[in-house]
Coordinates of C-alpha atoms in Angstrom, one line a residue:
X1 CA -55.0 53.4 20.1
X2 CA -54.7 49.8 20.8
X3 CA -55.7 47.1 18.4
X4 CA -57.7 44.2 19.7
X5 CA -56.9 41.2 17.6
X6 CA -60.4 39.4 16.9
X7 CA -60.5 35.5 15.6
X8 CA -61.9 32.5 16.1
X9 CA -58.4 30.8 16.1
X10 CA -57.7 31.4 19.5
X11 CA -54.5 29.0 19.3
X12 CA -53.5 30.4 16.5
X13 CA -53.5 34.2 18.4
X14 CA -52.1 32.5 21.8
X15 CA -48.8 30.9 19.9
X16 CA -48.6 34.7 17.5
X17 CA -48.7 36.9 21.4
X18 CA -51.2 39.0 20.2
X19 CA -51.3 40.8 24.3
X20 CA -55.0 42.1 23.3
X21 CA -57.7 39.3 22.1
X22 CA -61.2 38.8 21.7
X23 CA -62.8 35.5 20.9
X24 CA -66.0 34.2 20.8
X25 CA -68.0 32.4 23.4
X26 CA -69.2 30.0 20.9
X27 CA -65.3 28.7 21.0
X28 CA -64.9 28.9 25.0
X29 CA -65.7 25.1 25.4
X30 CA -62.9 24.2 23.6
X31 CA -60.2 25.8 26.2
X32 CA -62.4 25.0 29.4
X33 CA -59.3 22.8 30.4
X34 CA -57.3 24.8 32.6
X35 CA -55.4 27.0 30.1
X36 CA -52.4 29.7 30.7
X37 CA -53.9 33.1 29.1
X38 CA -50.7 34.8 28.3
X39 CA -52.8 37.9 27.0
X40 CA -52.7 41.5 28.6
X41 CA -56.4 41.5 27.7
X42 CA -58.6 38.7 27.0
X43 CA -62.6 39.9 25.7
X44 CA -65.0 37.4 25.5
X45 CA -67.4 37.9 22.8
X46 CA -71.3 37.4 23.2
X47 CA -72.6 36.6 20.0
X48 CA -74.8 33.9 20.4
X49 CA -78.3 33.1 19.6
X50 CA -79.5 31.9 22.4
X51 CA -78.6 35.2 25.5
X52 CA -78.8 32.7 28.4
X53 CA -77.1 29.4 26.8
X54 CA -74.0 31.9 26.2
X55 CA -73.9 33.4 29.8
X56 CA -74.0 29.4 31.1
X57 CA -70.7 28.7 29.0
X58 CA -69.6 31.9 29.8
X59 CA -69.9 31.3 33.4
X60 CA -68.3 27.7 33.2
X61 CA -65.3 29.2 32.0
X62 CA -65.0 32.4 34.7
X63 CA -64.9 29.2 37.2
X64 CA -61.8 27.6 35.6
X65 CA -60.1 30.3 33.5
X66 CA -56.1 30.9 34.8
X67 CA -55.1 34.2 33.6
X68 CA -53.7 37.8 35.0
X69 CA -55.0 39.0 31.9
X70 CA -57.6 42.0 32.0
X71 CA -61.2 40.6 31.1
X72 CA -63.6 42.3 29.0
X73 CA -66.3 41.4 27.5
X74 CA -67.9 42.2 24.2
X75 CA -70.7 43.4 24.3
X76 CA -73.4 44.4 25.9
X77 CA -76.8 45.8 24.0
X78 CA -80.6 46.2 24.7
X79 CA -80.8 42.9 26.2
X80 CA -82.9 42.3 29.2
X81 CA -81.0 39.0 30.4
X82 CA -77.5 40.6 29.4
X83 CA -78.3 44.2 31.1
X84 CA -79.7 41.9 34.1
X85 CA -76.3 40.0 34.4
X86 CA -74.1 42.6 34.2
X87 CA -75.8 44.4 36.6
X88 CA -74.9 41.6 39.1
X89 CA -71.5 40.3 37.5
X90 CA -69.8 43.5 36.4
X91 CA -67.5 43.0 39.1
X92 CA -66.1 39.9 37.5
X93 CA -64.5 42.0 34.0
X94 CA -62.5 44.7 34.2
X95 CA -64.2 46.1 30.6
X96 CA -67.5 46.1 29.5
X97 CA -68.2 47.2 25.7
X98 CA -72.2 48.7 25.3
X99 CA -73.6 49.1 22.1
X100 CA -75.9 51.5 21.6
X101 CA -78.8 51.3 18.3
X102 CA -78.4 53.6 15.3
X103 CA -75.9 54.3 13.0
X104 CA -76.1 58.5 13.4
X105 CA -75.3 60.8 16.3
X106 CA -79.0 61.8 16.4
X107 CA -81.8 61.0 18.9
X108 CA -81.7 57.1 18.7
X109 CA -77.7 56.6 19.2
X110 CA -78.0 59.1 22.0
X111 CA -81.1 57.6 23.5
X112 CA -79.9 54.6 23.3
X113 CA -76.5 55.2 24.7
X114 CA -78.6 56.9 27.8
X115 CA -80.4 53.9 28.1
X116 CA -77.8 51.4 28.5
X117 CA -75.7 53.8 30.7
X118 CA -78.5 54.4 33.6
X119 CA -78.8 50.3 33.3
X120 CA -75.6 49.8 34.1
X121 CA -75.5 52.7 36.5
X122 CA -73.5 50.5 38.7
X123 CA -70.7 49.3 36.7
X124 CA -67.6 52.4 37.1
X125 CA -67.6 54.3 34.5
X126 CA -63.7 53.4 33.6
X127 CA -64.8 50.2 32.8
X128 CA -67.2 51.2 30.1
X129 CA -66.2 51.1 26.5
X130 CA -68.7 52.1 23.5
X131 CA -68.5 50.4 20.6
X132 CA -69.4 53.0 17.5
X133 CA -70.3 50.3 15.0
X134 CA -68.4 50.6 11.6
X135 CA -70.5 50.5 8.6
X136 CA -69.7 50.3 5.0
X137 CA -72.1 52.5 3.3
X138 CA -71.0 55.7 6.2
X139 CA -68.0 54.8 5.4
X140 CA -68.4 55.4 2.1
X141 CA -70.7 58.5 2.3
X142 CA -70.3 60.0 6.2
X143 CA -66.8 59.6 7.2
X144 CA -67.6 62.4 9.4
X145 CA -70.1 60.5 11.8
X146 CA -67.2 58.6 13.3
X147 CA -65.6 61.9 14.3
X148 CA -68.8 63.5 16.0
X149 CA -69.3 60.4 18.1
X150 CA -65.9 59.9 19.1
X151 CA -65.8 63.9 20.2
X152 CA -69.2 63.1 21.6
X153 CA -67.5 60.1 23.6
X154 CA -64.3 62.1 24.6
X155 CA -66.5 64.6 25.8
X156 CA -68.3 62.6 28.3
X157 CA -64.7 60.9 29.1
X158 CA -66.0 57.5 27.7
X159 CA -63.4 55.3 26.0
X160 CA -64.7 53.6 22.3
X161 CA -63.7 50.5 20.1
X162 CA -64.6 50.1 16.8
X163 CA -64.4 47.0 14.8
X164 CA -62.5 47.0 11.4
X165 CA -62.4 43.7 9.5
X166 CA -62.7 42.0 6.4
X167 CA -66.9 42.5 6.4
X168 CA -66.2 46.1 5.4
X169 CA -64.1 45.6 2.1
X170 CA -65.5 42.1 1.5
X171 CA -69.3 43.6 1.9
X172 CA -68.8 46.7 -0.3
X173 CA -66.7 46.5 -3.3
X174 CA -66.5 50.4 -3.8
X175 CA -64.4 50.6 -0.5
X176 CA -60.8 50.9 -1.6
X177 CA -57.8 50.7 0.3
X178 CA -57.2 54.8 0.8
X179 CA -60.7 54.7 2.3
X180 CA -59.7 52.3 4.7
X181 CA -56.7 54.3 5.3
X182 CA -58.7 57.6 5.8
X183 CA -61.0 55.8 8.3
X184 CA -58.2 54.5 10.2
X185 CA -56.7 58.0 10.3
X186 CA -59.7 59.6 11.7
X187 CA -60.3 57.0 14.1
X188 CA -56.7 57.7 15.2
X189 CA -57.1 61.1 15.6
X190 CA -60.2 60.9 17.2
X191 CA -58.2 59.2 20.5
X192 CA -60.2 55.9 19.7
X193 CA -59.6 53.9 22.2
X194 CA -59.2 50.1 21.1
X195 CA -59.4 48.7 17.1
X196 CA -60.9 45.7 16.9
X197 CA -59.3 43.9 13.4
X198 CA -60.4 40.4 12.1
X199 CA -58.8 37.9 9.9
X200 CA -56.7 39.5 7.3
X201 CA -56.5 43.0 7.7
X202 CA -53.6 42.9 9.8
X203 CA -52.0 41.3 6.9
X204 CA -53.6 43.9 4.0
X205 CA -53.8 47.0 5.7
X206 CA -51.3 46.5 9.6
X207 CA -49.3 49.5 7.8
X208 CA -52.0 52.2 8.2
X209 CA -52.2 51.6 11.9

């Protein structure tokens, strides 16, 4: 399992070497200046509110970026302009992360999954990553989702992320810090492919991973 370190102190991750980073696009315009990208992998993160604002930043910085870092990008959903891109820029990242709706392994997260799969048809399937969504409340009460996605996922030889920050303890004051460390146990066991930690958690919980 590799953890992605997520922040929106990119300087801050640059100067600590964290090889694996994900930032937000929001942020790009800062580093448009030619920039040395000492990371292994560098994901750029798409939440914006406007889809087609954050693909024209996005694109302004694929022209100038200086890097031998991997590129991913994070991530792609039920988004007609997204879906639309990718299926002509794929070539440009070496990862894609897909998020498919619903928080269950039932017909919806399948569907769903399905869905953005024959979309992106095109992209290798090596570059795929599928983001299984970490919420609270299943973590508090359904532990055992995670697991039957993540088998579901090794099964079709998929690889996964899931994102574990400060949200999920700051969001839920029940979740204590052995829950956290049973969710990061099963995640581990479950041959998850990349952690995506925020903030602090490095710093409150880097000994469980």
């Amino acid at each position: 399992m590799n953890i992605i370190y997520h922040t929106n102190q990119l300087k801050k991750a640059l100067t600590n070497h964290h090889s694996h980073v994900c930032f937000s696009i929001q942020d790009i315009p800062t580093y448009l200046k030619s920039f040395q990208f000492p990371q292994d992998i560098l994901w750029l993160e798409s939440y914006h509110q406007n889809t087609r604002k954050a693909l024209a930043i996005l694109n302004a910085f694929l022209a100038k970026i200086k890097t031998k870092a991997k590129l991913g990008f994070n991530s792609v959903w039920n988004d007609k302009e997204l879906i639309h891109y990718f299926q002509q820029y794929h070539h440009l990242f070496d990862e894609i992360v897909i998020v498919p709706l619903g928080n269950t392994l039932k017909r919806l997260w399948t569907e769903n999954l399905n869905h953005l799969m024959t979309q992106l048809s095109m992209v290798p399937k090596e570059k795929l990553i599928v983001d299984i969504e970490i919420y609270p409340k299943t973590v508090l009460n359904d532990l055992s989702m995670y697991r039957q996605k993540l088998n579901y996922l090794n099964n079709l030889q998929l690889k996964s992320v899931a994102g574990v920050g400060n949200y999920l303890y700051q969001s839920e004051k029940d979740i204590t810090g052995n829950d956290i460390k049973e969710l990061v146990h099963l995640l581990k066991e479950g041959n998850l492919t990349y952690m995506m930690v925020h903030n602090r958690f490095l710093d409150l919980y880097g000994s469980y991973l």
